[in-house]
Amino acid sequence: MNNDRATTIAPDLPVLLRRPDLLRACHGSAQQNGPFLPVMNPATGRQLCTVPMVDADEARAMIAAAHRVWPAWKGVSAQKRADFLHRYADLILANVEDLALIMTAEQGKPLPEARGEVEHGARYVRWYAEEARRIYGTVLPTEQAGRRFMTVLEPVGVCAAITPWNFPCSTVLRKVAPALAAGCTVLVKPASHTPLSALALAVLAQEAGLPAGVLQIMPGRASEIGPVLTGDPLVRGLSFTGSTAVGKELMRQSATTVKRLSLELGGHAPFIVFADADLDAAVQGVLVCKFRNSGQTCVCANRLLVQEEVLPEFCNRLVRAVQGLRVGDGFSAGSDLGPLIDSAAVEKVEEHIADALACGAELACGGTRNPGQGYFFAPTLLTGATSAMRVAQEETFGPVLPVLSFKDEAEAVSLANDTPYGLAAYFYSRDINRIQRVAEALAFGMVGINTGRMSSEAAPFGGVKESGFGREGSRHGIREFLEVKTLCLGGLR
């Protein structure tokens, strides 16, 4: 495995950018007056810049501002909201390179991967520009003459979006675009690790003509801002992507004001390889599914289940492929995996590996952090894993994959479903009957069949069980920001 990386440090971020004004909310150091949030580069462990933090009082003022402008934004025609979103998508695509540079600097993922994320996010904006014009009501048949029942769809109102650090551009746009299309105003609380991408996206929204107050970004401590968002009755909807533990706490806090919730929470995805699978295609599927973003995705494979007949052959092929992955700074050409987000992420990966080895697993490759600066970790395969190990029970959120074996289809499905989570699952098979049976038997919101990647703006994204509820993407995504109102007209002749 080639895990060498360049020793040079990326130049100062504003120097790299064609448009440094995208970072106009940032400050060069934390020595200035007032509370500032430090933004770190995970590839170096050093500070990039700081941004002003929003405190509880400012959060309440921002909510009030969003509430004041909501009637006007709600009253904008669907066509004009669609026009705005198209302009916004155009600006995002015109600034792909700068947005990708910002993301790589604050999050660490390789620059080509960051470019792909920006483009993927822009597709959601384009999709919901069209959905804005398709918010349809209905006329219902009635049992009595002289009456008509109708339904209309109305925006929820002021909505909050709490977004994670692993996809700091696309998750913001997947929430903001449908909310704006529906006629809602939006407050975005970005992850403290990665506020720069959200702030840059807000600059572009303003350039596209979005009125002041309709979209606001709230960098700061989640412990301070979160309770304000959940407790304020003016916030009528909340969309959150993050851990199940935090999602449960947000549910508890939101109960006092009975908010509309959409929660995309933790995952523990199985990746099943049946004996009749195309093994080379399955190997490539594992690489795409597991090691994208250094394993820091909620839908990546967390458990590899391989049928006994092909276990040795498949593992040999997979080890060779994983050993060919290159770990390095996201700005270095040829890097396949960037750093983990911080030292705590590295420590969790090491704890899972140590527990697995102590319980009898074997290290097929990887298993070590890279020496020197930054939070780099080698892509790791653990063979001989069992369901009792932490790595097979908990979401690792790192480039570590345990390999478990199974005898038959029934055991594979049982092992896959043996989790409180239900976000994504994957399996490879060439038997059409098995494909139908297993797809229906897996208790997950999304199932990838002979593919390791399935996110699209046209398809609903979301889970079941403790992976949350609600959907992003597709026509279902905009429904999270709409309420159904029933109208009954009487006295008609």
Coordinates of C-alpha atoms in Angstrom, one line a residue:
M1 CA 0.0 0.0 0.0
N2 CA 1.3 3.4 -0.9
N3 CA 0.4 5.7 2.0
D4 CA 3.0 8.4 1.4
R5 CA 1.8 11.9 1.3
A6 CA 3.3 15.2 0.4
T7 CA 5.2 17.0 3.2
T8 CA 4.3 20.4 1.8
I9 CA 1.4 22.3 3.4
A10 CA -1.3 23.8 1.3
P11 CA -0.9 27.5 0.8
D12 CA -2.9 30.0 2.9
L13 CA -6.5 29.4 1.8
P14 CA -7.4 32.9 0.5
V15 CA -4.4 32.9 -1.7
L16 CA -5.7 29.7 -3.4
L17 CA -9.1 31.1 -4.2
R18 CA -10.2 32.9 -7.3
R19 CA -12.8 34.7 -5.1
P20 CA -11.5 35.3 -1.6
D21 CA -14.7 37.2 -0.8
L22 CA -16.4 33.8 -0.3
L23 CA -14.6 33.8 3.0
R24 CA -15.5 37.3 4.0
A25 CA -17.0 36.1 7.3
C26 CA -13.6 34.7 8.3
H27 CA -10.8 36.1 10.4
G28 CA -7.1 35.4 10.2
S29 CA -6.6 34.6 13.8
A30 CA -8.4 34.1 17.1
Q31 CA -6.7 37.1 18.7
Q32 CA -9.5 39.5 17.8
N33 CA -12.2 40.7 20.2
G34 CA -15.4 38.6 20.6
P35 CA -16.1 34.9 20.5
F36 CA -14.7 33.2 17.4
L37 CA -14.8 29.6 16.2
P38 CA -11.4 28.2 15.1
V39 CA -11.5 26.3 11.9
M40 CA -8.8 23.6 11.7
N41 CA -7.2 21.9 8.7
P42 CA -7.4 18.1 9.6
A43 CA -4.5 17.4 7.2
T44 CA -2.1 19.5 9.3
G45 CA -3.8 19.9 12.6
R46 CA -3.3 23.6 12.4
Q47 CA -5.7 26.5 12.4
L48 CA -7.0 27.8 9.0
C49 CA -8.9 30.8 10.3
T50 CA -11.7 31.8 12.6
V51 CA -15.3 32.8 12.1
P52 CA -17.6 34.8 14.4
M53 CA -19.7 32.6 16.7
V54 CA -23.5 33.1 17.1
D55 CA -24.6 33.0 20.7
A56 CA -28.0 32.3 22.1
D57 CA -29.2 35.9 22.0
E58 CA -28.0 36.3 18.4
A59 CA -29.7 33.0 17.5
R60 CA -33.0 34.3 18.8
A61 CA -32.6 37.6 16.9
M62 CA -31.9 35.6 13.7
I63 CA -35.0 33.5 14.2
A64 CA -37.1 36.6 14.7
A65 CA -35.7 38.1 11.4
A66 CA -36.5 34.9 9.6
H67 CA -40.0 35.0 10.9
R68 CA -40.4 38.6 9.8
V69 CA -39.4 38.0 6.2
W70 CA -41.3 34.7 5.9
P71 CA -44.6 36.1 4.8
A72 CA -43.0 38.0 1.9
W73 CA -40.9 34.9 0.8
K74 CA -44.0 32.7 1.1
G75 CA -45.8 35.2 -1.2
V76 CA -43.2 35.0 -3.9
S77 CA -44.6 33.1 -6.8
A78 CA -43.4 29.5 -7.4
Q79 CA -41.9 30.6 -10.8
K80 CA -39.8 33.3 -9.2
R81 CA -38.6 30.9 -6.5
A82 CA -37.7 28.5 -9.2
D83 CA -35.9 31.2 -11.1
F84 CA -33.9 32.1 -8.0
L85 CA -32.8 28.5 -7.5
H86 CA -31.7 28.1 -11.1
R87 CA -29.6 31.3 -10.7
Y88 CA -28.2 29.8 -7.5
A89 CA -27.3 26.5 -9.1
D90 CA -25.6 28.4 -11.9
L91 CA -23.4 30.4 -9.4
I92 CA -22.5 27.2 -7.5
L93 CA -21.3 25.5 -10.7
A94 CA -19.5 28.7 -11.7
N95 CA -17.6 28.5 -8.4
V96 CA -17.0 24.8 -8.1
E97 CA -13.3 25.1 -7.8
D98 CA -13.3 27.6 -5.0
L99 CA -16.0 25.8 -3.1
A100 CA -14.0 22.5 -3.5
L101 CA -10.8 24.2 -2.2
I102 CA -12.7 25.5 0.8
M103 CA -14.1 22.1 1.6
T104 CA -10.8 20.3 1.2
A105 CA -9.1 22.8 3.5
E106 CA -11.7 22.5 6.3
Q107 CA -12.8 18.9 5.9
G108 CA -9.8 17.1 4.3
K109 CA -11.4 15.1 1.5
P110 CA -9.4 14.8 -1.7
L111 CA -10.0 17.8 -4.1
P112 CA -11.6 15.7 -6.9
E113 CA -14.0 14.3 -4.3
A114 CA -14.8 17.7 -3.1
R115 CA -15.5 18.9 -6.6
G116 CA -17.9 16.0 -7.1
E117 CA -19.7 16.9 -3.9
V118 CA -20.3 20.5 -5.0
E119 CA -21.6 19.4 -8.3
H120 CA -23.8 16.8 -6.6
G121 CA -25.2 19.5 -4.3
A122 CA -25.9 21.8 -7.3
R123 CA -28.0 19.1 -8.8
Y124 CA -30.3 19.2 -5.8
V125 CA -30.7 22.9 -6.2
R126 CA -31.6 22.4 -9.9
W127 CA -34.0 19.6 -9.0
Y128 CA -35.9 21.7 -6.4
A129 CA -36.0 24.7 -8.8
E130 CA -38.3 22.5 -10.8
E131 CA -40.2 21.0 -7.9
A132 CA -41.1 24.6 -6.7
R133 CA -43.4 24.7 -9.7
R134 CA -45.1 21.3 -8.9
I135 CA -46.5 21.9 -5.4
Y136 CA -50.0 20.7 -6.3
G137 CA -53.2 20.6 -4.3
T138 CA -56.2 18.4 -5.0
V139 CA -60.0 18.6 -5.4
L140 CA -61.7 15.7 -3.6
P141 CA -65.0 14.0 -4.4
T142 CA -67.8 14.6 -1.8
E143 CA -70.9 12.8 -0.8
Q144 CA -73.1 15.9 -0.7
A145 CA -74.2 18.3 -3.4
G146 CA -73.2 21.9 -2.8
R147 CA -69.9 21.2 -1.2
R148 CA -66.3 20.9 -2.4
F149 CA -63.3 19.7 -0.5
M150 CA -59.9 20.9 -1.6
T151 CA -56.4 20.5 -0.2
V152 CA -53.5 23.0 -0.6
L153 CA -49.9 22.7 0.3
E154 CA -48.4 25.5 2.3
P155 CA -44.8 26.1 3.6
V156 CA -44.1 25.0 7.2
G157 CA -42.6 28.4 8.0
V158 CA -39.3 29.2 9.6
C159 CA -37.1 26.0 9.4
A160 CA -33.8 25.1 11.0
A161 CA -31.2 22.8 9.3
I162 CA -28.5 21.3 11.4
T163 CA -25.8 19.9 9.1
P164 CA -22.8 17.6 9.6
W165 CA -19.1 18.0 8.8
N166 CA -18.6 15.0 6.5
F167 CA -20.5 16.5 3.6
P168 CA -20.4 20.3 4.4
C169 CA -21.8 21.4 1.0
S170 CA -24.2 18.8 -0.3
T171 CA -26.1 18.3 3.0
V172 CA -26.6 22.0 3.3
L173 CA -28.0 22.2 -0.2
R174 CA -30.2 19.1 0.2
K175 CA -32.0 20.8 3.0
V176 CA -31.9 24.5 1.9
A177 CA -33.0 23.9 -1.7
P178 CA -36.3 22.2 -0.9
A179 CA -37.1 24.5 2.0
L180 CA -36.6 27.6 -0.2
A181 CA -38.6 26.0 -3.0
A182 CA -41.5 25.4 -0.6
G183 CA -41.5 29.0 0.6
C184 CA -39.8 28.5 3.9
T185 CA -37.1 30.7 5.4
V186 CA -34.1 28.7 6.7
L187 CA -31.5 28.9 9.5
V188 CA -28.5 26.7 9.0
K189 CA -26.4 25.6 11.9
P190 CA -23.3 24.0 10.2
A191 CA -21.0 21.7 12.0
S192 CA -18.4 23.5 14.1
H193 CA -15.6 21.7 12.2
T194 CA -16.8 22.9 8.8
P195 CA -18.6 26.3 8.8
L196 CA -16.8 27.8 5.8
S197 CA -18.6 25.9 3.1
A198 CA -22.0 27.0 4.4
L199 CA -20.9 30.6 4.7
A200 CA -19.6 30.5 1.1
L201 CA -22.9 29.0 -0.1
A202 CA -24.8 31.8 1.7
V203 CA -22.7 34.4 -0.2
L204 CA -23.7 32.9 -3.5
A205 CA -27.3 32.7 -2.5
Q206 CA -27.2 36.5 -1.8
E207 CA -25.6 37.1 -5.2
A208 CA -28.4 35.0 -6.8
G209 CA -30.9 37.5 -5.4
L210 CA -32.2 35.9 -2.3
P211 CA -33.8 38.5 0.0
A212 CA -32.0 39.3 3.3
G213 CA -33.1 37.1 6.2
V214 CA -34.4 34.2 4.1
L215 CA -31.2 32.1 4.5
Q216 CA -29.0 32.7 7.5
I217 CA -25.9 30.8 8.7
M218 CA -25.3 30.2 12.5
P219 CA -21.8 29.1 13.2
G220 CA -21.2 28.4 16.9
R221 CA -21.6 25.8 19.6
A222 CA -24.4 23.3 19.1
S223 CA -24.9 23.2 22.9
E224 CA -25.8 26.8 22.9
I225 CA -27.6 27.2 19.5
G226 CA -29.5 23.9 19.5
P227 CA -31.7 24.5 22.5
V228 CA -32.7 27.9 21.0
L229 CA -33.7 26.3 17.7
T230 CA -35.7 23.5 19.4
G231 CA -37.3 25.7 22.0
D232 CA -38.4 28.7 20.0
P233 CA -42.0 28.3 18.8
L234 CA -41.3 30.5 15.8
V235 CA -39.2 27.7 14.4
R236 CA -41.8 25.3 12.9
G237 CA -39.5 22.7 11.3
L238 CA -36.2 21.2 12.0
S239 CA -34.1 19.0 9.6
F240 CA -31.0 17.3 11.2
T241 CA -28.3 15.0 9.9
G242 CA -26.0 13.5 12.5
S243 CA -25.8 10.9 15.2
T244 CA -28.7 8.9 16.6
A245 CA -27.9 10.1 20.1
V246 CA -28.1 13.8 19.1
G247 CA -31.2 13.1 17.0
K248 CA -33.0 11.6 20.0
E249 CA -32.1 14.6 22.1
L250 CA -33.4 17.0 19.5
M251 CA -36.6 15.1 19.5
R252 CA -37.0 15.5 23.2
Q253 CA -36.2 19.2 23.0
S254 CA -38.6 19.8 20.1
A255 CA -41.5 18.1 21.9
T256 CA -42.2 21.2 23.9
T257 CA -43.1 23.1 20.7
V258 CA -44.3 20.1 18.6
K259 CA -42.0 20.9 15.6
R260 CA -42.0 19.2 12.2
L261 CA -38.9 16.9 12.3
S262 CA -36.8 15.3 9.6
L263 CA -34.0 13.2 11.0
E264 CA -31.2 11.4 9.0
L265 CA -29.3 9.6 11.8
G266 CA -26.6 7.0 12.2
G267 CA -26.1 4.0 10.0
H268 CA -24.5 0.5 10.3
A269 CA -24.7 -0.6 6.7
P270 CA -24.1 -4.3 5.8
F271 CA -22.4 -5.1 2.5
I272 CA -23.3 -8.7 1.4
V273 CA -21.4 -10.7 -1.2
F274 CA -23.1 -13.9 -2.3
A275 CA -21.2 -16.7 -3.9
D276 CA -22.9 -16.0 -7.2
A277 CA -21.8 -12.4 -7.3
D278 CA -19.4 -10.8 -9.8
L279 CA -16.5 -10.7 -7.4
D280 CA -14.5 -8.1 -9.3
A281 CA -17.5 -5.8 -9.4
A282 CA -18.1 -6.4 -5.7
V283 CA -14.5 -5.5 -4.9
Q284 CA -15.0 -2.2 -6.7
G285 CA -18.3 -1.7 -5.0
V286 CA -16.6 -2.0 -1.6
L287 CA -13.9 0.5 -2.5
V288 CA -16.5 3.1 -3.6
C289 CA -18.9 2.4 -0.8
K290 CA -16.5 2.1 2.2
F291 CA -13.5 4.2 1.6
R292 CA -15.1 7.3 0.0
N293 CA -14.5 10.3 2.4
S294 CA -12.2 7.9 4.4
G295 CA -15.1 5.9 5.6
Q296 CA -16.7 9.0 7.2
T297 CA -20.2 8.6 5.7
C298 CA -23.5 7.4 7.3
V299 CA -24.2 5.1 4.3
C300 CA -20.8 3.5 3.9
A301 CA -20.3 -0.2 4.5
N302 CA -19.7 -0.9 8.2
R303 CA -19.8 -4.7 8.0
L304 CA -18.7 -6.9 5.1
L305 CA -20.6 -10.2 4.9
V306 CA -19.1 -12.7 2.5
Q307 CA -20.5 -16.2 1.7
E308 CA -18.2 -19.0 2.9
E309 CA -17.6 -20.5 -0.5
V310 CA -15.9 -17.4 -1.9
L311 CA -14.5 -15.9 1.3
P312 CA -10.8 -16.6 0.7
E313 CA -10.8 -15.6 -2.9
F314 CA -12.8 -12.4 -2.3
C315 CA -10.6 -11.4 0.6
N316 CA -7.5 -11.9 -1.4
R317 CA -8.8 -9.7 -4.2
L318 CA -10.0 -7.0 -1.8
V319 CA -6.8 -6.8 0.2
R320 CA -4.8 -6.2 -3.0
A321 CA -7.3 -3.5 -4.0
V322 CA -7.2 -1.8 -0.6
Q323 CA -3.4 -1.9 -0.5
G324 CA -3.4 0.2 -3.7
L325 CA -5.3 3.1 -2.1
R326 CA -3.2 6.1 -1.5
V327 CA -3.6 8.2 1.7
G328 CA -2.6 11.8 1.5
D329 CA -3.4 15.5 1.9
G330 CA -6.5 16.3 -0.1
F331 CA -4.6 18.9 -2.1
S332 CA -2.0 16.3 -3.2
A333 CA -2.6 14.8 -6.6
G334 CA -3.4 11.2 -6.5
S335 CA -4.8 11.0 -3.0
D336 CA -7.6 8.5 -2.6
L337 CA -8.2 9.0 1.1
G338 CA -7.7 12.2 3.1
P339 CA -7.5 12.6 6.8
L340 CA -10.1 11.9 9.5
I341 CA -11.7 14.9 10.9
D342 CA -9.9 15.1 14.2
S343 CA -8.0 13.2 16.9
A344 CA -11.1 11.8 18.5
A345 CA -12.0 10.2 15.2
V346 CA -8.6 8.5 15.0
E347 CA -8.9 7.3 18.6
K348 CA -12.3 5.7 18.0
V349 CA -10.9 3.9 15.0
E350 CA -8.0 2.6 17.0
E351 CA -10.3 1.5 19.8
H352 CA -12.4 -0.5 17.4
I353 CA -9.4 -2.2 15.9
A354 CA -7.9 -3.0 19.3
D355 CA -11.2 -4.5 20.5
A356 CA -11.5 -6.7 17.3
L357 CA -7.9 -8.0 17.6
A358 CA -8.4 -8.8 21.2
C359 CA -11.5 -10.7 20.4
G360 CA -9.8 -12.9 17.7
A361 CA -9.9 -10.9 14.5
E362 CA -6.9 -10.7 12.2
L363 CA -5.4 -7.7 10.6
A364 CA -5.4 -8.2 6.8
C365 CA -4.0 -4.8 6.0
G366 CA -3.7 -1.3 7.4
G367 CA -4.4 -0.8 11.1
T368 CA -2.1 2.2 11.9
R369 CA -2.3 5.9 11.9
N370 CA 0.2 7.7 9.7
P371 CA 3.1 9.3 11.6
G372 CA 3.5 13.1 11.5
Q373 CA 1.0 15.9 11.3
G374 CA -2.7 15.5 10.6
Y375 CA -5.2 12.8 11.3
F376 CA -4.4 10.2 8.7
F377 CA -5.2 6.5 9.1
A378 CA -4.5 3.6 6.7
P379 CA -7.4 1.8 5.1
T380 CA -7.9 -1.3 7.2
L381 CA -9.5 -4.8 6.7
L382 CA -10.1 -7.1 9.6
T383 CA -10.8 -10.7 8.8
G384 CA -12.3 -13.3 11.1
A385 CA -14.6 -10.7 12.7
T386 CA -17.7 -11.7 14.6
S387 CA -20.9 -9.9 15.6
A388 CA -19.8 -9.6 19.2
M389 CA -17.0 -7.1 18.3
R390 CA -17.5 -3.4 18.7
V391 CA -16.6 -2.8 15.1
A392 CA -19.5 -5.1 14.1
Q393 CA -21.9 -3.4 16.5
E394 CA -21.1 0.3 16.3
E395 CA -20.7 2.8 13.6
T396 CA -16.9 3.3 13.2
F397 CA -17.0 6.3 10.9
G398 CA -13.5 5.6 9.6
P399 CA -11.6 3.5 7.0
V400 CA -12.0 0.2 8.9
L401 CA -14.0 -2.7 7.5
P402 CA -14.6 -6.0 9.4
V403 CA -15.2 -9.2 7.3
L404 CA -17.7 -11.7 8.6
S405 CA -18.7 -14.9 6.9
F406 CA -22.1 -16.5 6.4
K407 CA -23.4 -19.9 5.2
D408 CA -26.6 -19.1 3.4
E409 CA -29.1 -16.4 2.4
A410 CA -31.1 -16.7 5.6
E411 CA -28.1 -16.2 7.8
A412 CA -26.9 -13.2 5.7
V413 CA -30.2 -11.4 6.0
S414 CA -30.4 -12.2 9.8
L415 CA -26.9 -10.8 10.3
A416 CA -27.6 -7.8 8.2
N417 CA -30.8 -6.9 10.0
D418 CA -29.3 -7.5 13.5
T419 CA -28.9 -3.8 14.3
P420 CA -31.1 -1.0 15.6
Y421 CA -30.1 1.1 12.6
G422 CA -31.8 1.0 9.2
L423 CA -30.3 3.5 6.8
A424 CA -28.5 1.7 3.9
A425 CA -27.6 -1.8 2.9
Y426 CA -25.8 -3.3 -0.1
F427 CA -25.6 -6.7 -1.7
Y428 CA -24.1 -8.3 -4.8
S429 CA -25.7 -11.3 -6.5
R430 CA -26.5 -12.4 -10.1
D431 CA -29.6 -14.5 -9.2
I432 CA -32.7 -12.5 -10.1
N433 CA -34.9 -14.4 -7.6
R434 CA -32.4 -13.9 -4.8
I435 CA -32.2 -10.2 -5.6
Q436 CA -35.9 -9.8 -5.2
R437 CA -36.1 -11.8 -2.0
V438 CA -33.1 -10.1 -0.3
A439 CA -34.1 -6.6 -1.4
E440 CA -37.5 -7.1 0.3
A441 CA -36.1 -8.8 3.4
L442 CA -33.5 -6.2 4.3
A443 CA -34.9 -3.7 6.9
F444 CA -33.3 -0.6 5.6
G445 CA -34.5 2.6 4.0
M446 CA -32.2 2.2 1.0
V447 CA -30.8 -0.9 -0.6
G448 CA -28.0 -0.9 -3.2
I449 CA -28.1 -3.9 -5.5
N450 CA -24.8 -4.6 -7.4
T451 CA -23.7 -1.1 -6.7
G452 CA -21.8 0.6 -3.9
R453 CA -23.2 4.1 -4.4
M454 CA -26.8 5.1 -4.8
S455 CA -27.3 8.8 -3.8
S456 CA -29.2 10.9 -6.4
E457 CA -31.3 14.0 -6.3
A458 CA -34.1 12.0 -8.1
A459 CA -34.2 9.3 -5.4
P460 CA -35.5 9.6 -1.8
F461 CA -32.7 9.4 0.8
G462 CA -33.4 8.3 4.4
G463 CA -33.7 5.5 6.9
V464 CA -35.9 3.5 9.2
K465 CA -35.7 2.3 12.8
E466 CA -33.1 4.3 14.8
S467 CA -31.7 5.8 11.5
G468 CA -34.5 8.3 11.6
F469 CA -37.4 9.4 9.5
G470 CA -38.2 11.7 6.7
R471 CA -36.6 11.8 3.2
E472 CA -34.3 14.1 1.3
G473 CA -34.1 14.2 -2.5
S474 CA -36.8 13.4 -5.0
R475 CA -40.4 14.7 -4.9
H476 CA -40.6 13.4 -1.3
G477 CA -37.9 15.8 -0.1
I478 CA -40.0 18.9 -0.5
R479 CA -42.9 17.4 1.4
E480 CA -40.8 17.7 4.6
F481 CA -41.2 21.5 4.3
L482 CA -44.9 21.6 3.4
E483 CA -48.2 21.3 5.4
V484 CA -51.5 20.0 4.0
K485 CA -54.4 22.4 4.5
T486 CA -58.0 21.2 3.9
L487 CA -60.6 23.6 2.5
C488 CA -64.3 22.8 2.6
L489 CA -66.5 25.1 0.5
G490 CA -70.2 24.9 1.3
G491 CA -73.3 26.5 0.0
L492 CA -72.4 25.9 -3.7
R493 CA -75.2 25.8 -6.3

